[in-house]
Amino acid sequence: MNSKTKKIVYGALIAAVYAAVTVALAPISYGQVQVRVAEALTIMPFFSSYSIFGLFVGCIIANMIGGNGIFDVVFGSLATLISAVITYYIGKSNLRYKRYLAPLPPVVINGIIIGIELNFLYKLPLVASMLWVGLGEMIACYVLGLPLLLYIDKNDKIKSVIG
């Protein structure tokens, strides 16, 4: 498989898994108190830029189905895109503890952006919304995503396929 095809297939796979997991777990994937399990995949840009576009598209699809409207499709998906790009640059950095920092961008970025979104759309308390979303992101990204990152990082065969 040539390099361009590999990038497209890998991105499409990430998008499909992200959207499918988010929609399948819809009751816990949307709202003020949420744990969007698919956000564990936001560690993937640590290894490869190919996953950035896949995460973005998967989030767009999930948010289109999610029922929070165009505001969520645009801003929720942009939050994931921004987080993915920052995670990619953390992965490329020389930071000593970069593996432990990689899950942090989605926690902070989504906590802020989705918290603002929930306040705007549903008049929910701003700070509480930011904290609840951030907590859910912390569960998805650190409890699920970090072990995934550490496992992939130790497995050269997986890294060769995704990198």
N, CA and C of each residue as an Amber inpcrd file, in Angstrom:
protein
   489
   0.8520000  -1.1600000   0.0000000   0.0000000   0.0000000   0.0000000
   0.9060000   1.2350000   0.0000000   0.6200000   2.1620000  -0.9140000
   1.4720000   3.3520000  -0.9660000   1.1730000   4.2800000   0.2100000
   2.0670000   5.2110000   0.4200000   2.0000000   6.0840000   1.5910000
   0.7180000   6.9140000   1.6480000   0.3080000   7.4660000   0.5150000
  -0.8920000   8.3040000   0.4950000  -2.1360000   7.4750000   0.8310000
  -2.2310000   6.2850000   0.2670000  -3.3590000   5.3980000   0.5520000
  -3.3760000   5.0130000   2.0230000  -2.1990000   4.7140000   2.5700000
  -2.0910000   4.3500000   3.9850000  -2.6080000   5.4810000   4.8750000
  -2.2470000   6.7050000   4.5610000  -2.6870000   7.8560000   5.3490000
  -4.2080000   8.0010000   5.3030000  -4.7780000   7.8450000   4.1180000
  -6.2290000   7.9790000   3.9540000  -6.9610000   6.8720000   4.7100000
  -6.4910000   5.6310000   4.5610000  -7.1300000   4.4940000   5.2330000
  -7.0220000   4.6340000   6.7520000  -5.8610000   5.0140000   7.2300000
  -5.6590000   5.1760000   8.6680000  -6.5630000   6.2810000   9.2200000
  -6.6240000   7.3990000   8.5400000  -7.4970000   8.4970000   8.9640000
  -8.9580000   8.0930000   8.9500000  -9.3700000   7.3700000   7.9110000
 -10.7600000   6.9160000   7.8050000 -11.1020000   5.9240000   8.9170000
 -10.1640000   5.0650000   9.2480000 -10.3800000   4.1020000  10.3270000
 -10.5630000   4.8180000  11.6680000  -9.7200000   5.7860000  11.9360000
  -9.8470000   6.5690000  13.1750000 -11.2030000   7.2840000  13.2060000
 -11.5900000   7.8930000  12.0820000 -12.8790000   8.6010000  12.0070000
 -14.0370000   7.6480000  12.2820000 -13.9960000   6.4770000  11.6620000
 -15.0830000   5.5090000  11.8260000 -15.1840000   5.0130000  13.2640000
 -14.0520000   4.6880000  13.8570000 -14.0640000   4.1930000  15.2370000
 -14.5400000   5.2900000  16.1900000 -14.0330000   6.5110000  16.0120000
 -14.4330000   7.6230000  16.8790000 -15.9480000   7.8350000  16.8050000
 -16.4710000   7.9370000  15.5910000 -17.9070000   8.1910000  15.4170000
 -18.7390000   7.0310000  15.9540000 -18.3490000   5.8050000  15.6400000
 -19.1250000   4.6380000  16.0600000 -19.1600000   4.4990000  17.5790000
 -18.0260000   4.6640000  18.2300000 -17.9750000   4.5350000  19.6910000
 -18.7820000   5.6520000  20.3540000 -18.6420000   6.8700000  19.8440000
 -19.3740000   7.9990000  20.4320000 -20.8810000   7.8040000  20.3120000
 -21.3430000   7.4170000  19.1390000 -22.7800000   7.2400000  18.9170000
 -23.2940000   6.0170000  19.6810000 -22.5170000   4.9360000  19.6990000
 -22.9420000   3.7340000  20.4230000 -23.0890000   4.0070000  21.9210000
 -22.2720000   4.9080000  22.4280000 -22.3210000   5.2580000  23.8500000
 -22.9440000   6.6390000  24.0570000 -23.9030000   6.9660000  23.2060000
 -24.5240000   8.3020000  23.2110000 -24.9890000   8.7800000  24.5880000
 -25.5940000   7.9360000  25.4120000 -26.0670000   8.4520000  26.7050000
 -24.9640000   9.0630000  27.5800000 -23.7230000   8.6190000  27.3970000
 -22.6380000   9.1950000  28.1920000 -21.6930000  10.0590000  27.3520000
 -21.9960000  10.2220000  26.0730000 -21.1010000  10.9480000  25.1640000
 -21.4530000  12.4130000  24.9640000 -22.6210000  12.8260000  25.3970000
 -23.0840000  14.1920000  25.1580000 -23.6200000  14.7800000  26.4580000
 -23.5770000  16.0850000  26.5780000 -24.1650000  16.7580000  27.7320000
 -23.1290000  17.3260000  28.6750000 -23.6170000  17.9090000  29.7710000
 -22.7240000  18.5590000  30.7290000 -21.8450000  17.5370000  31.4410000
 -22.4490000  16.4380000  31.8720000 -21.6930000  15.3670000  32.5120000
 -21.5430000  14.2660000  31.4750000 -20.3370000  14.1580000  30.9280000
 -20.1090000  13.2060000  29.8460000 -18.7390000  12.5740000  29.9860000
 -18.6540000  11.3410000  29.5090000 -17.3700000  10.6810000  29.3130000
 -17.4130000  10.1560000  27.8920000 -16.8610000  10.9160000  26.9810000
 -16.8380000  10.5140000  25.5790000 -15.6550000   9.5670000  25.4120000
 -15.9410000   8.2760000  25.5300000 -14.9240000   7.2300000  25.5220000
 -14.0110000   7.3390000  24.3010000 -14.5670000   7.7020000  23.1600000
 -13.7760000   7.8190000  21.9310000 -12.6780000   8.8710000  22.0410000
 -12.7940000   9.7850000  22.9920000 -11.7450000  10.7880000  23.1870000
 -10.4290000  10.1500000  23.6170000 -10.4590000   8.8990000  24.0450000
  -9.2120000   8.1850000  24.3290000  -8.3310000   8.1330000  23.0810000
  -8.9610000   8.1650000  21.9180000  -8.2120000   8.1380000  20.6520000
  -7.4560000   9.4300000  20.3810000  -7.7240000  10.4740000  21.1550000
  -7.0240000  11.7350000  20.9100000  -5.5390000  11.6470000  21.2350000
  -5.0880000  10.5110000  21.7660000  -3.6490000  10.3200000  21.9600000
  -2.9620000   9.8830000  20.6660000  -3.7230000   9.4500000  19.6810000
  -3.1300000   8.9070000  18.4530000  -2.2410000   9.8970000  17.6910000
  -2.5440000  11.1890000  17.6710000  -1.6250000  12.1160000  16.9960000
  -0.2350000  12.1650000  17.6280000  -0.0910000  11.6810000  18.8380000
   1.2220000  11.5680000  19.4720000   2.1600000  10.7600000  18.5800000
   1.6010000   9.7800000  17.8750000   2.3860000   8.8810000  17.0380000
   2.3750000   9.2540000  15.5640000   1.2910000   9.8690000  15.1030000
   1.1460000  10.0740000  13.6660000   0.1960000  11.2230000  13.3570000
   0.5990000  12.0470000  12.4210000  -0.2690000  13.1540000  11.9990000
  -1.4860000  12.6520000  11.2280000  -1.4380000  11.4250000  10.7220000
  -2.5460000  10.8910000   9.9250000  -3.8520000  10.8790000  10.7060000
  -3.7370000  10.6960000  12.0090000  -4.9440000  10.5650000  12.8240000
  -5.6360000  11.8990000  13.1010000  -4.9540000  13.0180000  12.8950000
  -5.5570000  14.3270000  13.1860000  -6.8340000  14.5210000  12.3800000
  -6.7420000  14.3280000  11.0800000  -7.9040000  14.5020000  10.2140000
  -8.9900000  13.4840000  10.5570000  -8.5960000  12.2500000  10.8650000
  -9.5650000  11.2200000  11.2260000 -10.3410000  11.5690000  12.4820000
  -9.6490000  12.0820000  13.4900000 -10.3350000  12.5080000  14.7140000
 -11.3120000  13.6370000  14.4340000 -10.8780000  14.5910000  13.6190000
 -11.7220000  15.7370000  13.2740000 -12.9890000  15.2890000  12.5430000
 -12.8260000  14.4460000  11.5360000 -13.9770000  13.9610000  10.7630000
 -14.8790000  13.0830000  11.6320000 -14.2900000  12.2130000  12.4290000
 -15.0850000  11.3700000  13.3200000 -15.9060000  12.1890000  14.2990000
 -15.3130000  13.2590000  14.8050000 -16.0270000  14.1390000  15.7320000
 -17.1500000  14.8900000  15.0160000 -16.8900000  15.3370000  13.7960000
 -17.9470000  15.9960000  13.0110000 -19.1390000  15.0560000  12.8450000
 -18.8590000  13.8190000  12.4460000 -19.9280000  12.8350000  12.2350000
 -20.6900000  12.5920000  13.5380000 -19.9550000  12.3540000  14.6230000
 -20.5970000  12.0950000  15.9190000 -21.4370000  13.2860000  16.3690000
 -20.9340000  14.4940000  16.1520000 -21.6700000  15.6850000  16.5830000
 -22.8600000  15.9830000  15.6770000 -22.8000000  15.5760000  14.4230000
 -23.9600000  15.7260000  13.5340000 -25.0970000  14.8200000  14.0000000
 -24.7480000  13.6540000  14.4880000 -25.7420000  12.6940000  14.9500000
 -26.2040000  13.0220000  16.3670000 -25.3520000  13.6720000  17.1400000
 -25.5790000  13.9000000  18.5650000 -26.7500000  14.7660000  18.9550000
 -27.2180000  15.6160000  18.0900000 -28.4150000  16.3800000  18.4000000
 -28.2180000  17.7370000  19.0480000 -26.9820000  18.1980000  19.1830000
 -26.7580000  19.5250000  19.7630000 -26.6240000  20.6120000  18.7050000
 -26.8510000  20.2520000  17.4570000 -26.9230000  21.2410000  16.3930000
 -25.5930000  21.6580000  15.7970000 -25.6840000  22.6090000  14.8910000
 -24.5340000  23.0660000  14.1190000 -23.4620000  23.6850000  15.0050000
 -23.8710000  24.2970000  16.0960000 -22.9120000  24.9030000  17.0210000
 -21.9350000  23.8440000  17.5300000 -22.4630000  22.6770000  17.8980000
 -21.6230000  21.5790000  18.3810000 -20.8040000  20.9730000  17.2530000
 -21.4040000  20.8630000  16.0710000 -20.6690000  20.3240000  14.9230000
 -19.4350000  21.1820000  14.6560000 -19.6090000  22.4880000  14.6740000
 -18.4930000  23.3920000  14.3710000 -17.5230000  23.4890000  15.5470000
 -17.9990000  23.9440000  16.6910000 -17.0900000  24.2480000  17.8000000
 -16.6040000  23.0070000  18.5420000 -17.4690000  22.0210000  18.6960000
 -17.0390000  20.7770000  19.3280000 -15.9760000  20.0720000  18.5060000
 -16.1770000  20.0660000  17.1910000 -15.2060000  19.4190000  16.3050000
 -13.9040000  20.2060000  16.2410000 -14.0020000  21.5250000  16.2500000
 -12.7850000  22.3510000  16.2700000 -11.9970000  22.1390000  17.5590000
 -12.6910000  21.9270000  18.6620000 -12.0010000  21.6470000  19.9280000
 -11.1690000  20.3750000  19.8100000 -11.7510000  19.3470000  19.2000000
 -11.0140000  18.0980000  19.0120000  -9.8560000  18.2910000  18.0420000
 -10.0680000  19.0530000  16.9830000  -8.9930000  19.3300000  16.0220000
  -7.8290000  20.0640000  16.6940000  -8.1280000  21.1060000  17.4400000
  -7.0810000  21.8650000  18.1310000  -6.3190000  20.9540000  19.0980000
  -7.0530000  20.1420000  19.8440000  -6.4280000  19.2100000  20.7880000
  -5.5230000  18.2190000  20.0740000  -5.9920000  17.7050000  18.9490000
  -5.2100000  16.7270000  18.1920000  -3.9140000  17.3360000  17.6680000
  -3.9880000  18.5500000  17.1800000  -2.7850000  19.2200000  16.6630000
  -1.7810000  19.4590000  17.7930000  -2.2580000  19.9180000  18.9350000
  -1.3510000  20.1420000  20.0690000  -0.7260000  18.8250000  20.5230000
  -1.5270000  17.7640000  20.5780000  -1.0120000  16.4460000  20.9640000
   0.0560000  15.9770000  19.9860000  -0.1450000  16.2240000  18.7030000
   0.8520000  15.8720000  17.6870000   2.1830000  16.5710000  17.9870000
   2.1300000  17.8590000  18.2720000   3.3600000  18.6040000  18.5520000
   4.0060000  18.1800000  19.8690000   3.2110000  17.7830000  20.8290000
   3.7850000  17.2240000  22.0580000   4.5540000  15.9470000  21.7240000
   3.9660000  15.1000000  20.8750000   4.6300000  13.8640000  20.4730000
   5.9460000  14.0960000  19.7560000   6.0500000  15.1720000  19.0220000
   7.2710000  15.4980000  18.2760000   8.2910000  16.2580000  19.1190000
   7.8950000  16.6570000  20.3190000   8.7610000  17.4830000  21.1600000
   9.8300000  16.6440000  21.8660000  10.7180000  17.3310000  22.5230000
  11.7460000  16.6860000  23.3450000  11.4070000  16.7670000  24.8300000
  10.1640000  17.0490000  25.1420000   9.7530000  17.1650000  26.5360000
   9.9680000  15.8400000  27.2670000  10.4790000  15.9210000  28.4560000
  10.8140000  14.7260000  29.2150000   9.5900000  13.8550000  29.5210000
   8.5030000  14.4640000  29.9240000   7.3050000  13.7170000  30.3180000
   6.1990000  13.8330000  29.2720000   6.5840000  13.8660000  28.0150000
   5.6030000  14.1190000  26.9590000   4.5000000  13.0650000  26.8960000
   4.7900000  11.8320000  27.2630000   3.7540000  10.7950000  27.2360000
   2.6160000  11.1280000  28.2090000   2.9730000  11.7450000  29.3090000
   1.9800000  12.0820000  30.3290000   1.3030000  13.4250000  30.0540000
   1.9210000  14.2300000  29.2110000   1.3200000  15.5020000  28.8040000
   0.3910000  15.3340000  27.6060000   0.6120000  14.3000000  26.7980000
  -0.1530000  14.1110000  25.5550000  -1.6700000  14.0670000  25.7590000
  -2.1810000  13.4420000  26.8160000  -3.6400000  13.4440000  27.0020000
  -4.2080000  14.7700000  27.5220000  -3.3560000  15.6950000  27.9060000
  -3.8230000  16.9360000  28.5330000  -4.5480000  17.9070000  27.5940000
  -4.1120000  18.1050000  26.3500000  -4.8110000  19.0800000  25.4970000
  -6.3160000  18.8600000  25.3620000  -6.8020000  17.6300000  25.1350000
  -8.2600000  17.4680000  25.0480000  -8.9750000  17.8040000  26.3580000
  -8.3290000  17.5280000  27.4820000  -8.9390000  17.8290000  28.7790000
  -9.1630000  19.3350000  28.9040000  -8.1250000  20.1000000  28.6250000
  -8.1920000  21.5550000  28.7950000  -9.0290000  22.2100000  27.6960000
  -8.7270000  21.8980000  26.4380000  -9.3970000  22.5500000  25.3010000
 -10.8860000  22.2230000  25.2860000 -11.2310000  20.9440000  25.4190000
 -12.6510000  20.5780000  25.4150000 -13.3630000  21.0900000  26.6570000
 -12.6880000  21.0570000  27.7980000 -13.3020000  21.6070000  29.0020000
 -13.7160000  23.0550000  28.7960000 -12.8340000  23.8330000  28.2010000
 -13.1250000  25.2530000  27.9750000 -14.1720000  25.4410000  26.8760000
 -13.9080000  24.8900000  25.6880000 -14.7900000  25.1480000  24.5380000
 -16.1690000  24.5250000  24.7210000 -16.2200000  23.2730000  25.1370000
 -17.5250000  22.6180000  25.3100000 -18.2560000  23.2170000  26.5110000
 -17.5230000  23.6020000  27.5390000 -18.1500000  24.2920000  28.6690000
 -18.8260000  25.5850000  28.2380000 -18.1360000  26.3670000  27.4040000
 -18.7250000  27.6010000  26.8620000 -19.9360000  27.2700000  25.9930000
 -19.7960000  26.2370000  25.1830000 -20.8950000  25.8230000  24.3030000
 -22.1390000  25.4440000  25.1040000 -21.9640000  24.6510000  26.1410000
 -23.1050000  24.2370000  26.9690000 -23.7430000  25.4260000  27.6770000
 -22.9230000  26.3640000  28.0970000 -23.4420000  27.5870000  28.7130000
 -24.2560000  28.3840000  27.7070000 -23.7450000  28.5030000  26.4990000
 -24.4240000  29.2630000  25.4510000 -25.7190000  28.5840000  25.0090000
 -25.6530000  27.2780000  24.7530000 -26.8150000  26.5580000  24.2260000
 -27.9010000  26.3220000  25.2730000 -27.5010000  25.9550000  26.4840000
 -28.4740000  25.4950000  27.4770000 -28.4970000  26.3350000  28.7520000
 -27.7320000  27.4120000  28.7590000 -27.6660000  28.3030000  29.9300000
 -27.2280000  27.5600000  31.1960000 -26.3930000  26.5420000  31.0100000
 -25.8420000  25.8230000  32.1540000 -24.7250000  26.6690000  32.7680000
 -24.4650000  26.5160000  34.0440000 -23.4100000  27.3060000  34.6820000
 -22.0580000  27.0820000  33.9870000 -21.4010000  28.1620000  33.6420000
 -20.1790000  28.0990000  32.8380000 -19.0650000  27.3120000  33.5180000
 -18.6760000  27.7070000  34.6990000 -17.5410000  27.0660000  35.3650000
 -17.8530000  25.6000000  35.6640000 -19.0590000  25.3220000  36.1250000
 -19.4430000  23.9350000  36.3990000 -19.4000000  23.1040000  35.1190000
 -19.8660000  23.6590000  34.0140000 -19.8380000  22.9390000  32.7340000
 -18.4070000  22.6450000  32.3090000 -17.5400000  23.6430000  32.4300000
 -16.1300000  23.4380000  32.0780000 -15.5000000  22.3420000  32.9340000
 -15.7840000  22.3770000  34.2210000 -15.1980000  21.3900000  35.1270000
 -15.7380000  19.9870000  34.8710000 -17.0600000  19.8560000  34.6530000
 -17.6450000  18.5450000  34.3800000 -17.1200000  17.9580000  33.0740000
 -17.0740000  18.7820000  32.0310000 -16.5540000  18.2890000  30.7470000
 -15.0770000  17.9330000  30.8980000 -14.3210000  18.7750000  31.5770000
 -12.9030000  18.4870000  31.8090000 -12.6940000  17.1960000  32.5800000
 -13.5400000  16.9520000  33.5800000 -13.4440000  15.7080000  34.3480000
 -13.7290000  14.4950000  33.4620000 -14.7700000  14.5900000  32.6400000
 -15.0780000  13.4980000  31.7110000 -13.9460000  13.2590000  30.7270000
 -13.3540000  14.3410000  30.2460000 -12.2060000  14.2230000  29.3410000
 -11.0180000  13.5940000  30.0610000 -10.8360000  13.9450000  31.3210000
  -9.7270000  13.3720000  32.0810000  -9.8890000  11.8600000  32.2010000
 -11.1190000  11.4230000  32.4310000 -11.3780000   9.9840000  32.5080000
 -11.0700000   9.3240000  31.1650000 -11.5990000   9.8880000  30.0850000
 -11.3860000   9.2950000  28.7620000  -9.9160000   9.3310000  28.3580000
  -9.2670000  10.4490000  28.5830000  -7.9120000  10.6430000  28.0560000
  -6.8140000  10.0730000  28.9470000  -7.0080000  10.1030000  30.2570000
  -5.9760000   9.5770000  31.1550000  -6.2520000   8.1450000  31.6000000
  -7.4920000   7.8270000  31.9460000  -7.7950000   6.4700000  32.4080000
  -7.7930000   5.4860000  31.2400000  -8.2820000   5.9140000  30.0710000
  -8.3230000   5.0410000  28.8900000  -7.2060000   5.3590000  27.8920000
  -7.0190000   6.6240000  27.5780000  -6.0730000   7.0180000  26.5400000
  -4.6160000   6.8270000  26.9100000  -4.2370000   7.1850000  28.1260000
  -2.8330000   7.0610000  28.5290000  -2.3510000   5.6110000  28.5110000
  -3.0970000   4.6440000  29.0650000  -2.6430000   3.2510000  28.9410000
  -2.5220000   2.8040000  27.4780000  -3.4280000   3.2790000  26.6270000
  -3.3280000   2.9720000  25.1990000  -2.0410000   3.5480000  24.6240000
  -1.7390000   4.7930000  24.9570000  -0.5110000   5.4360000  24.4860000
   0.7180000   4.6610000  24.9600000   0.7600000   4.3050000  26.2290000
   1.9190000   3.5900000  26.7730000   2.0690000   2.2100000  26.1400000
   0.9480000   1.5460000  25.8710000   0.9980000   0.2370000  25.2100000
   1.5460000   0.3640000  23.7880000   1.0110000   1.3100000  23.0380000
   1.4740000   1.5100000  21.6610000   2.9400000   1.9080000  21.6530000
   3.3360000   2.7580000  22.5790000   4.7110000   3.2510000  22.6210000
   5.7190000   2.1300000  22.8560000   5.3020000   1.0610000  23.5340000
   6.1890000  -0.0770000  23.7950000   6.1590000  -1.1140000  22.6770000
   5.2400000  -0.9710000  21.7350000   5.0470000  -1.9780000  20.6970000
   5.5100000  -1.4370000  19.3450000   6.7110000  -1.8140000  18.9510000
   7.2890000  -1.3050000  17.7020000   6.4940000  -1.7280000  16.4710000
   5.8840000  -2.9070000  16.5240000   5.1040000  -3.3720000  15.3750000
   3.8890000  -2.4660000  15.1420000   3.1760000  -2.1360000  16.2070000
   2.0250000  -1.2320000  16.0770000   2.4920000   0.1360000  15.6130000
   3.5690000   0.6360000  16.2040000   4.0780000   1.9570000  15.8120000
   4.4810000   1.9890000  14.3410000   5.0030000   0.8890000  13.8350000
   5.3920000   0.8700000  12.4180000   4.1730000   0.9030000  11.5000000
   3.0640000   0.3540000  11.9540000   1.8400000   0.3580000  11.1510000
   1.1920000   1.7380000  11.1570000   1.1540000   2.3860000  12.3140000
   0.4520000   3.6670000  12.4030000   1.3430000   4.8690000  12.1340000
   2.6350000   4.6910000  12.1720000   3.5520000   5.8270000  12.0160000
   4.0520000   6.0440000  10.6790000
